[in-house]
Every structure is written in structure tokens, then in C-alpha cells.
XYZ file of C-alpha atoms in Angstrom:
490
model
C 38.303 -22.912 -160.827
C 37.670 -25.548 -158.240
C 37.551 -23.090 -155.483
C 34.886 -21.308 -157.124
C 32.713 -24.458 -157.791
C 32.807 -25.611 -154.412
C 31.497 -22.183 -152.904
C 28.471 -22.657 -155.922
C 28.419 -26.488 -154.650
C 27.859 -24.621 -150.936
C 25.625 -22.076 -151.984
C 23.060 -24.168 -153.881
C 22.815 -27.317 -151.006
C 22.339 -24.200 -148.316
C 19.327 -23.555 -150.441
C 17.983 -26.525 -151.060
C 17.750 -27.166 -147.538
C 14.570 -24.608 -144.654
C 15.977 -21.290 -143.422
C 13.993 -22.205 -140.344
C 15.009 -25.131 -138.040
C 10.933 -25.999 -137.128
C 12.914 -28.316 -134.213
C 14.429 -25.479 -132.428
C 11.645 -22.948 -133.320
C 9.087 -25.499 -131.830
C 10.749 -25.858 -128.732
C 11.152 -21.992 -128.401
C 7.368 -22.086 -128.878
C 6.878 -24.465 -125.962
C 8.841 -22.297 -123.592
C 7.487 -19.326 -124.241
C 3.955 -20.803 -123.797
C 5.265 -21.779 -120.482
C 6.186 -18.343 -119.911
C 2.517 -16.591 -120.868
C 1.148 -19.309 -118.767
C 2.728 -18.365 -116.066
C 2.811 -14.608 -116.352
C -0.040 -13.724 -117.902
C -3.056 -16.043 -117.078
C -1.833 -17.308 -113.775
C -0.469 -14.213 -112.063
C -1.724 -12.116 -114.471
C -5.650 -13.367 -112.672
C -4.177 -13.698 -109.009
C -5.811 -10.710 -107.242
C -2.719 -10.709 -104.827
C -0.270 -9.992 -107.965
C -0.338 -6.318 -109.360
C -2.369 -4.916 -112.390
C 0.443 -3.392 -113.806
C 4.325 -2.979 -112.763
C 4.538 0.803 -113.589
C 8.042 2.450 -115.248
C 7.770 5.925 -116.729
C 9.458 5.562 -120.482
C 12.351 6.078 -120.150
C 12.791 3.499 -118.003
C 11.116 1.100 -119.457
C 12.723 1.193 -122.932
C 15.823 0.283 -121.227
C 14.325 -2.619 -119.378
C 12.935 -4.020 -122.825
C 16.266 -3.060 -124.586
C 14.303 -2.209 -127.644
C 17.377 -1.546 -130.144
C 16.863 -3.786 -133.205
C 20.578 -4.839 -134.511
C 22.249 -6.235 -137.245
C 22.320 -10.021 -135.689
C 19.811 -11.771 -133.976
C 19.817 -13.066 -130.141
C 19.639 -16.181 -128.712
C 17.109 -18.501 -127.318
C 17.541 -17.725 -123.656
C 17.690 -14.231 -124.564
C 14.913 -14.093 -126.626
C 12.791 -15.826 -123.824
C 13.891 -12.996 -121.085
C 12.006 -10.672 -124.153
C 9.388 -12.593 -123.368
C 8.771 -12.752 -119.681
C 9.946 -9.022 -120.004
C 6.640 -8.267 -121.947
C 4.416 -9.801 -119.783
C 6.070 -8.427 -116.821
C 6.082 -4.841 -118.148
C 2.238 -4.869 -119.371
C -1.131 -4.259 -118.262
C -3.094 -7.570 -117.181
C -6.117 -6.641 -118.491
C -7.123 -10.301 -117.441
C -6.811 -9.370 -113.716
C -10.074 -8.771 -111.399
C -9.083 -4.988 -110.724
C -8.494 -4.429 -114.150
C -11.869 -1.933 -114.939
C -10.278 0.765 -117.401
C -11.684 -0.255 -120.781
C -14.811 -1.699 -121.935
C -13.059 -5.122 -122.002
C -11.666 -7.239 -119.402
C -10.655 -10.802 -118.076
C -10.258 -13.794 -120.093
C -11.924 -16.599 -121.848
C -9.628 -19.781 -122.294
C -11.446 -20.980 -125.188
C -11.788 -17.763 -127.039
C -8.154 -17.522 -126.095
C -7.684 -21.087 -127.496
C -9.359 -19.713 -130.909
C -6.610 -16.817 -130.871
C -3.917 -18.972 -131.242
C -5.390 -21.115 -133.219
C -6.279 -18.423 -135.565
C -2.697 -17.157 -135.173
C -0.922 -20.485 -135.997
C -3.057 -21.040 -139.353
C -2.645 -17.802 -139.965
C -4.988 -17.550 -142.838
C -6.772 -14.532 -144.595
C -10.210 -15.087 -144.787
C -11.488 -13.660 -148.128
C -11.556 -16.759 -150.407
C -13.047 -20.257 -149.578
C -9.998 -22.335 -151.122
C -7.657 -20.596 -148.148
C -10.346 -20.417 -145.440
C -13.164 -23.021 -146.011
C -13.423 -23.626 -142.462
C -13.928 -19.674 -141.519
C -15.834 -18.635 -144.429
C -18.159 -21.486 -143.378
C -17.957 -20.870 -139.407
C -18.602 -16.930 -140.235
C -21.355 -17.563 -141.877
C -23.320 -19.780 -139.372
C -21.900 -16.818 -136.287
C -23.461 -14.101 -138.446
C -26.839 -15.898 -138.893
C -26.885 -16.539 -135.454
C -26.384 -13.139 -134.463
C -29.206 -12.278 -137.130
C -31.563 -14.286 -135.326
C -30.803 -12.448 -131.811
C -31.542 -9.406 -133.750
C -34.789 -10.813 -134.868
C -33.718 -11.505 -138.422
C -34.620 -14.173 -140.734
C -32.105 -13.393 -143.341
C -29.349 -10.036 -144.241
C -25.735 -10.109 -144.923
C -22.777 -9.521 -142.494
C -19.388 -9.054 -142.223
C -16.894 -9.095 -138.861
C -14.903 -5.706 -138.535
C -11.863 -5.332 -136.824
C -13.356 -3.046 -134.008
C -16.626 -1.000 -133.754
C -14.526 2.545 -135.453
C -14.535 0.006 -138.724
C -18.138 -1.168 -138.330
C -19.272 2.683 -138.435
C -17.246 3.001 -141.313
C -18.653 0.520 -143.227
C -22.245 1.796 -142.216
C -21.832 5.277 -143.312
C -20.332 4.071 -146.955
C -23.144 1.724 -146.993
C -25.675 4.299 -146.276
C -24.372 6.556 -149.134
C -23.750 4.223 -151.392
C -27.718 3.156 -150.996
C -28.707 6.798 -151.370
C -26.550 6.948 -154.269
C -25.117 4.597 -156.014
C -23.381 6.660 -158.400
C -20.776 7.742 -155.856
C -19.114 4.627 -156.158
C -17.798 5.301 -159.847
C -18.113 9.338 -159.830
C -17.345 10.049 -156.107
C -18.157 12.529 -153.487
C -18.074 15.406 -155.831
C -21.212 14.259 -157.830
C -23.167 14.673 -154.874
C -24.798 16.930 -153.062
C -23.636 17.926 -149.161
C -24.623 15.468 -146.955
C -26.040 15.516 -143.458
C -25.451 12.603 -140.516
C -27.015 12.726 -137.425
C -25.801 10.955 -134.143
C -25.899 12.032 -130.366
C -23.811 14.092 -128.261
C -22.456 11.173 -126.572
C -22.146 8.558 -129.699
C -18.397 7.212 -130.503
C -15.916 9.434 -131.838
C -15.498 7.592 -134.898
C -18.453 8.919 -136.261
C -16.897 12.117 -137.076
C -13.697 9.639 -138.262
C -15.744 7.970 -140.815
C -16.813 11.557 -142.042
C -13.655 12.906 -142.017
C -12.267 10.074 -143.861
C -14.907 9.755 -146.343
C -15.097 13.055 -147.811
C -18.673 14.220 -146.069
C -16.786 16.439 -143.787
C -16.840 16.535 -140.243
C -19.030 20.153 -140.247
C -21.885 17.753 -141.596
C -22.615 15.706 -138.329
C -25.068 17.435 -136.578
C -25.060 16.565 -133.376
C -28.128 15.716 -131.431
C -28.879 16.632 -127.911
C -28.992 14.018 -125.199
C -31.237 13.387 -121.714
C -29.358 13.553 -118.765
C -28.855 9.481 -119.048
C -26.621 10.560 -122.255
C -30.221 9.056 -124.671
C -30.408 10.717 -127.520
C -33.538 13.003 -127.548
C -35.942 12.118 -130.475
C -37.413 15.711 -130.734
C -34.140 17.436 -131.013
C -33.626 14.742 -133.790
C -36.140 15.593 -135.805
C -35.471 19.150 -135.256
C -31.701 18.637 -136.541
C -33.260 16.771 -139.471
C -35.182 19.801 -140.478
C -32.095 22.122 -140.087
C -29.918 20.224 -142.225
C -32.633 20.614 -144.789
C -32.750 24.284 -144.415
C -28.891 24.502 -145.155
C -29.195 22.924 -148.029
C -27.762 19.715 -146.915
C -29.063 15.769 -147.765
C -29.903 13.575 -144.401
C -28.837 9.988 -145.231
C -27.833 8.093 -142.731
C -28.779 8.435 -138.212
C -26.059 6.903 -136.265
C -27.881 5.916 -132.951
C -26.133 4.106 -129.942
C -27.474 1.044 -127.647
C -24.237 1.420 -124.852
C -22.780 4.666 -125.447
C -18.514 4.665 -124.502
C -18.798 6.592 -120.785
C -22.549 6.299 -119.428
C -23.335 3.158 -121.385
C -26.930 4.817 -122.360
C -28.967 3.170 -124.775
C -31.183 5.499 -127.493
C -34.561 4.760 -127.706
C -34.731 2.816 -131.075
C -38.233 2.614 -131.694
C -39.141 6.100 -132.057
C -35.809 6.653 -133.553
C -36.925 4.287 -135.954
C -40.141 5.852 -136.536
C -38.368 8.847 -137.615
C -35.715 7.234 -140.166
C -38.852 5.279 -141.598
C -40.486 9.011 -142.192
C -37.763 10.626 -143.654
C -36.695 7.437 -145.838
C -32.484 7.378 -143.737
C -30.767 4.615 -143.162
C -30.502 4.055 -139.173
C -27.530 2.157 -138.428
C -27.200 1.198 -134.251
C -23.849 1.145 -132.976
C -24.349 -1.963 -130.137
C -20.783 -3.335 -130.744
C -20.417 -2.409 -126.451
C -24.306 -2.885 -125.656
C -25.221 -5.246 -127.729
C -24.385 -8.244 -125.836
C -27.764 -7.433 -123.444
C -29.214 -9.390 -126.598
C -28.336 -12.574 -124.946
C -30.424 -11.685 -121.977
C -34.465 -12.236 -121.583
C -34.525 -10.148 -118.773
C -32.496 -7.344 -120.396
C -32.690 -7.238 -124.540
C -35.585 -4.463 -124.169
C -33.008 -1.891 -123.694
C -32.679 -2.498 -127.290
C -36.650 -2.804 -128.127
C -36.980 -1.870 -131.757
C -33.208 -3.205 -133.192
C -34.956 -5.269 -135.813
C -35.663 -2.088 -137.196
C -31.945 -1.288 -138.241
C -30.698 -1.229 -141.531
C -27.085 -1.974 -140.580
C -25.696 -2.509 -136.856
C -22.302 -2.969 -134.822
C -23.943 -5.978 -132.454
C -22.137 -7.291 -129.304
C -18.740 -7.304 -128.102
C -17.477 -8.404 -131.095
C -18.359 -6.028 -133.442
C -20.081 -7.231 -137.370
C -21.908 -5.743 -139.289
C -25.361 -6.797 -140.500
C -27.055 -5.573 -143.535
C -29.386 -5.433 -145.916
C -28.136 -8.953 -148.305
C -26.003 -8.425 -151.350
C -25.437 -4.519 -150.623
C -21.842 -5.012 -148.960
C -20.560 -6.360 -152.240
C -22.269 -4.188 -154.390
C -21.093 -1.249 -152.159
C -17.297 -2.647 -152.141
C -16.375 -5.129 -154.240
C -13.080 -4.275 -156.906
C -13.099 -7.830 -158.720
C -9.535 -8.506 -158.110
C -9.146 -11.665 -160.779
C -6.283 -13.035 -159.098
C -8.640 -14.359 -155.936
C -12.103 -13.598 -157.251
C -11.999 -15.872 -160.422
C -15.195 -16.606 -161.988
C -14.598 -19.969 -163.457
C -13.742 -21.706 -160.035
C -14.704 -25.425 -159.487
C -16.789 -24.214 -155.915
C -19.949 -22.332 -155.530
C -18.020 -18.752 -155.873
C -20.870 -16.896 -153.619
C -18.513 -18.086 -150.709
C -15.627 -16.402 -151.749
C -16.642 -13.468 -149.254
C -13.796 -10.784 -149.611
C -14.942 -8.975 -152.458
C -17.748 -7.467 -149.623
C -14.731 -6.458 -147.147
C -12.772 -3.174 -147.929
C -9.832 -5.015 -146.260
C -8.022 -7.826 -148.473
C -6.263 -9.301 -145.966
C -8.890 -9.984 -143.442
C -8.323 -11.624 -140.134
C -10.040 -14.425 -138.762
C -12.084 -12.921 -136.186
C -15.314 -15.603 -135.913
C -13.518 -18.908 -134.320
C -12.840 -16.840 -130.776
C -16.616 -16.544 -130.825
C -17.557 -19.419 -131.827
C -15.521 -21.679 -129.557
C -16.474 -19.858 -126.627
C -20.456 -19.929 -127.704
C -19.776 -23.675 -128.563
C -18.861 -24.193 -124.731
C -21.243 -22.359 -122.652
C -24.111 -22.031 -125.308
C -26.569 -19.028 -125.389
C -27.725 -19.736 -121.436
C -23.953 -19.469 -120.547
C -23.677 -16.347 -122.676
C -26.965 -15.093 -121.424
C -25.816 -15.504 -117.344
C -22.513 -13.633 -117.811
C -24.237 -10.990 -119.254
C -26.912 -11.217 -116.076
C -23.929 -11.836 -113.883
C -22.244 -8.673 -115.046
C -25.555 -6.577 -114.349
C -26.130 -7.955 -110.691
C -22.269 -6.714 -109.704
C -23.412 -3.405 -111.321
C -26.498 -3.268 -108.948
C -24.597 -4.659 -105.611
C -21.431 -1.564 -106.356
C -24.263 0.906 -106.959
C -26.369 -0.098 -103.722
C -22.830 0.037 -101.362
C -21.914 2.869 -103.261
C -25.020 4.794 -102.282
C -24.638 4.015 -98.701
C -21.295 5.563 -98.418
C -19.992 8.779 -97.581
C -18.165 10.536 -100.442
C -18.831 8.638 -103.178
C -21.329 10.386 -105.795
C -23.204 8.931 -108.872
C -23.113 10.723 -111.926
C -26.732 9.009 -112.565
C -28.321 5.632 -112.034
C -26.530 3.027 -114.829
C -28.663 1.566 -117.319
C -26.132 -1.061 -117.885
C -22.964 -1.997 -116.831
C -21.054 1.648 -116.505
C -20.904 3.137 -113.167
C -19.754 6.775 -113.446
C -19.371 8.795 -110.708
C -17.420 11.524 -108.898
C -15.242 10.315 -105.357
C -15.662 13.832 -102.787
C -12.703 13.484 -100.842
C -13.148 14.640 -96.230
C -11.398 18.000 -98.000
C -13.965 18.924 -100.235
C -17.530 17.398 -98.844
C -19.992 20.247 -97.576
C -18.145 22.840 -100.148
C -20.454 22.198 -102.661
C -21.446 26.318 -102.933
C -17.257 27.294 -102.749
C -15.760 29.379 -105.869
C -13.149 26.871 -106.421
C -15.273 23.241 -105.940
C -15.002 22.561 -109.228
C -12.365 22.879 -110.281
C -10.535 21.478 -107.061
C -12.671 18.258 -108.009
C -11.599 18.273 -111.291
C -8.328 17.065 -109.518
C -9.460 14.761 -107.665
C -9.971 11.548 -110.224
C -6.706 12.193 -112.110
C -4.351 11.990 -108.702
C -6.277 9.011 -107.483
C -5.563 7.343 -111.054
C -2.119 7.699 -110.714
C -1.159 6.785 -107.105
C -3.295 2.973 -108.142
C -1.259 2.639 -111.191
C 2.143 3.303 -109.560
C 0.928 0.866 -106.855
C -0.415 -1.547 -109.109
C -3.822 -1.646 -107.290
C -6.200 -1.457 -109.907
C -7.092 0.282 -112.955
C -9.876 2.382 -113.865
C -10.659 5.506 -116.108
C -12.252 9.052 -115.611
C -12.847 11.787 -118.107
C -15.042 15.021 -118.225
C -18.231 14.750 -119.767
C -20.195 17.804 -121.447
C -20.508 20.491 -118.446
C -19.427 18.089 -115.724
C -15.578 17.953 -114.185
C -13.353 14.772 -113.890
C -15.337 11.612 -112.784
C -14.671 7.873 -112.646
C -16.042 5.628 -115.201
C -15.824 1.870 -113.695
C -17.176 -1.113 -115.912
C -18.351 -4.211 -114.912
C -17.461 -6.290 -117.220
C -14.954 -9.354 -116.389
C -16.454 -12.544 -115.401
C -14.150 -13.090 -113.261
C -15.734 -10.327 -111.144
C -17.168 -11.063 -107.334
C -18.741 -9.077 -104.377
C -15.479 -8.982 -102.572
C -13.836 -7.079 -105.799
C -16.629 -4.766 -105.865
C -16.351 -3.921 -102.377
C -12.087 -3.539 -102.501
C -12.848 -1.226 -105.048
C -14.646 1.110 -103.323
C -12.373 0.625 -100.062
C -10.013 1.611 -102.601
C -10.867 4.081 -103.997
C -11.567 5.488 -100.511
C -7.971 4.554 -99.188
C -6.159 6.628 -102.232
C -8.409 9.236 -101.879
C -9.071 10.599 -98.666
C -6.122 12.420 -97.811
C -6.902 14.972 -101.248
């Protein structure tokens, strides 16, 4: 009836016209910019705003009002969600912010964020990335060159745990290619070797591909946390005697807590002898590459056959292997009658599909302060590390774990309480406590941020990196006052 023709009339002109008003969504956009603006680069960098604004859980899910419902909010509300996130997080842009091995902000690599965001693009085939695919490729031949490189393959990873990944499949699939088609169980038990103080994801990627976590010997470390060559070599021969295949030494230029770099040449020396694979895990020291005065703390990296290298982790390797290793031919992105040179239709070398754009951040920034800018924030970064050391060292209570060889300062804070009870029963583990008390009273103050864990033998100490650029003298020294003012009544 007529009735029923007009509601089909309705239905069809309702979809011939966008579900999403770009008008209103545009000026939502706007506002909301606005909003991170404000909150999160401009306090979120003020030294005189807090790091974080601490709830406990509970709490804060109510604050956020988390519920998803059956109809959607409005504008204003949506915008309080907003300025509730940034309000409610941890400015990891902020001075005092030394918890992680990142910290502070770039405004062009930010730029390349959201402009990577707003394409919103997969980078696996040139027809929906030809910009990227291009841009990648001129990053990762850069990068080659710092290594000392005149040609290789690469490929950026979402975070150094995937770059390890992709070396240890790389590594097995050289020593044998057959596990690609017949898997693990046509080989014999494997054997990786990495140090005592080398990324957890080592024993990830073992666990996750099939070699089993009982097959990473660990080797022993100095008391710098370098992996000792002669205990390598030593492992090497054990593995043997078990019955196991070495294929693949994980070594580490900027290990997670002490930031120690393993000595790659003789390292090298020993892969070469015993035919591995050495793959060097630099995605947090590998920026000292950038340096003159400092890239010899990774003397021998050309010698690599794969490598995690600076803070944006990639992975170089020998060329043509990383497609070889992963590729699936999917012939709905991968055809092979395409009117473009096909070999930059890079995807088929990823395990991902979907691959985020990861190069532009890095390239915009390197495009606007070039390798000398690059090099003095990495110099920059090692003089703060010197100046907290030396005013460290002069004051009372404050004891280093060891002298940094880059930019991680660990050491324990000996509160009025427990200094010249070195020899008593309970020192240690009344120290223990120390570091974990002091991190919470700055975090429900909103002071500053920065970690501690145990380390092999030794109790609860402080791990501060110097990272940010953003860093000065006077934040070194409030750190240390601070540290001092939360800590001397233990």
C-alpha cells in the first residue's frame, strides 16, 4: 500500500545519503585537538603541573564512566571523555617523567602520528601506500649506512619483542629452510644463546615458536650486565653435548635495566667460528649510532646478520631472506601481473598484513634536525647522565649500582635509618623496601616517575633514564632533592 512505499521511499534516500556528518565530525576534531593541546603538550610539559593525577581503580573507572550503552553521547559529552583521558593519564611528555626507556615529545614526529593516523593506510602494497613504501625504503637504507652497510633488507616492527621475533624465525629458517613447509618437528632441538640480562622476549619468541623456552641457555654477565664471551663459548659447547643445534646468539647493545652493551666484536668472532647467526638487539642502544664520540660502544655491529637498531626498532637483514622466510602469496594484494614494478609491494616480507605506518614519525623528525641534530640529543642525553652521576656521587645516601655506560643510572637511595648498617641481619631486606615506598608516595603526589626492580642477587634499586630532550641540570638536580625529600624519613 502507499504507507508501505513511502517507508521504502524513506529507507532507500536514508541510504543514499553518509552515515557520518564529516561537518559535525570535523568540528568535533578541532575541539578535541584544542583539548590535547592544552592538556597534554602544554601542561602535560609544564614542570609545575603533575606527572600523573593518581586514583586507585576503582575510582577511576567511575571518573571515566566506562559503561558502553546502547545509544551514543553527545558532543559536549564526548569532549569531557576527552579532557578526562588526558587528565587521568601519565604525561610521559613531562620533564620528571623517567620510568620507561621513552620520554618527552617531538612535535614533528608527533605531526607524522597524526598524519599517519588520518590516512590511515596499511603499508604492505605500493598502490595503497606509495608514499610509505617509498619513504621506508630510503629510512631503512639510511639506517644501513649508520650500521656500515652498503646494501641488506629491512623491515620496521612494531616494538623491539617483534624485531627478536622476526630474528629468531629468520635465523632458523636460514639454518633450515625446510621448517618453513615441514615445521618444527622435522628438526632437530635447537639451542639460542643470549645473556643473563638480554630482553625477556627472547624466551617469548622461543616459547612462541616451538624451540622451547628450556633451549635458551643463558650466558653469564660482568658485573656491568656484558655478556661474558668465554662463558659463551662454553654454553656453545654444552648445548652440543646435550644433543642440541646452536643457531642463532641474541646479543644486546643497551640492555633494559643497566643499559650495558656486549662486546660485539669478539662475540662476532665466535658466531663467525661456529657458522650462528648473531642478531644485536640495539632497538634501546642503538641510537649511540648517531654519535662520533659514542658509536664504539657498538664497535663490530657491521658484523650482524640481523639487528633491532635505534629507538625505533627495524630490522635489517641479509636481502631477499625476509620474504623468502615469510611470504604466503596472498593473490588478492600480491598479484603478479600488476602495471608497477611488484618488488615494492613489501608485505609479503612482514608476518603482519595489516602493517602500520611506522617510518614518517622518523622521517619527519630526521628531515628537521638532520643527523647533527640527531647526533647532539643523543650527546645531550649522555652529558645529563654524567652531571646526575657526578652530584650523585657527592651526596650522602645515594649509592650507584655501577658506573653507566650509557644513559641508565641505577642505583640504591640508603635512607638516615639504614646508613652505617651495612653488616645488620636485616639490611637487606629492610632496603628492599626502601625503592618501592618512595615510588609510591611520588606517584600519589604527582612528583615524578621513575622505576626500580631487583636485579640477579641485588635488592630493590632505582633505575632512572635520561632520555627526554627536554631534560636540564635543574631537573637532574630536583630529582635527586627528590628523591632525598620522599625518602629520608624511611
Amino acid at each position: 500500500d502507499n504507507s508501505k512505499l513511502y517507508c521504502l521511499g524513506s529507507g532507500q534516500q536514508h541510504l543514499n545519503e553518509p552515515l557520518l556528518d564529516h561537518r559535525e565530525g570535523q568540528l568535533f576534531l578541532t575541539e578535541a585537538f584544542k583539548v590535547i593541546l592544552e592538556e597534554v603538550l602544554c601542561k602535560g610539559t609544564d614542570v609545575n603541573e603533575k606527572v600523573c593525577e593518581w586514583r586507585e581503580p576503582e575510582e577511576l573507572a567511575t571518573l571515566l564512566d566506562l559503561e558502553l550503552r546502547e545509544y551514543g553521547e553527545q558532543q559536549y559529552q564526548l569532549l569531557q571523555r576527552v579532557r578526562d583521558v588526558a587528565k587521568y593519564s601519565v604525561k610521559t611528555n613531562h620533564p620528571r617523567f623517567f620510568n620507561q626507556l621513552f620520554a618527552g615529545v617531538d612535535y614533528h614526529a608527533l605531526t607524522g602520528r597524526f598524519l599517519t593516523e588520518a590516512l590511515n593506510t596499511s603499508q604492505y602494497t605500493y598502490e595503497v601506500a606509495p608514499v610509505f613504501v617509498l619513504m621506508e625504503d630510503e629510512v631503512l637504507s639510511k639506517l644501513r649506512s649508520l650500521v656500515g652497510w652498503a646494501q641488506g633488507d629491512g623491515i620496521f616492527c612494531p616494538g623491539g619483542t617483534m624485531s627478536n621475533m622476526y630474528a629468531m624465525n629468520l635465523a632458523r629458517y636460514r639454518a633450515f629452510p625446510e621448517v618453513k613447509l615441514k615445521g618444527q618437528w622435522a628438526l632437530p632441538r635447537l639451542a639460542v644463546f643470549t645473556s643473563q640480562e638480554s630482553h625477556y622476549s627472547v624466551m617469548k619468541a622461543a616459547a612462541f615458536q616451538g624451540i622451547g623456552t628450556e633451549n635458551v641457555f643463558k650466558v653469564n654477565v660482568d658485573d656491568r650486565g656484558c655478556m661474558m664471551t668465554d662463558d659463551l663459548s662454553e654454553k656453545i659447547e654444552l648445548a652440543k653435548s646435550q644433543g642440541a643445534v646452536p643457531f642463532l646468539v641474541h646479543a644486546t647493545s643497551g640492555t633494559t635495566v643497566q643499559g650495558a652493551f656486549d662486546p660485539l666484536e669478539p662475540i662476532a668472532d665466535i658466531c663467525d667460528r661456529q657458522g650462528l647467526w648473531m642478531h644485536v638487539d640495539a632497538a634501546w642502544g642503538g641510537s649511540v649510532l648517531f654519535s662520533k664520540e659514542h658509536r664504539h660502544l657498538m664497535r663490530g655491529v657491521e658484523r650482524w646478520e640481523s639487528g633491532a637498531c635505534s629507538g625505533i626498532q627495524l630490522l635489517e637483514c641479509n636481502f631477499d631472506l625476509l620474504k623468502r622466510c615469510h611470504s604466503a602469496d596472498a593473490t588478492y594484494l600480491f598479484q603478479q601481473d600488476k602495471f608497477y614494478d611488484m618488488s615494492l609491494d613489501t608485505g609479503d616480507k612482514s608476518i603482519q598484513c595489516g602493517r602500520k605506518v611506522d617510518c614518517l614519525k622518523l622521517w619527519l623528525m630526521w628531515k628537521a634536525v638532520g643527523s647533527q641534530g640527531l647526533e647532539e640529543r643523543v650527546d645531550r642525553a649522555f652529558a645529563h647522565t654524567r652531571y646526575l652521576v657526578e652530584k650523585m656521587m657527592k651526596r650522602e645516601g645515594f649509592q650507584l649500582i655501577g658506573k653507566p655506560e650509557f644513559v641508565n643510572v641505577c642505583f640504591w637511595f640508603i635512607p638516615p635509618s639504614l646508613r652505617g648498617k651495612e653488616n645488620s641481619p636485616d639490611y637487606q631486606d629492610r632496603l628492599s623496601k626502601v625503592a618501592p615506598v618512595i615510588k609510591e608516595r611520588m606517584i600519589k603526589q604527582g612528583t615524578m616517575m621513575v622505576g626500580y626492580q631487583p636485579l640477579g642477587g641485588r635488592v630493590n634499586f632505582f633505575r632512572m633514564i635520561v632520555i627526554s630532550p627536554q631534560l636540564s641540570y635543574q631537573d637532574m638536580t630536583f630529582f635527586l632533592d627528590e628523591i632525598e625529600r620522599l625518602g629520608n624519613n624511611l
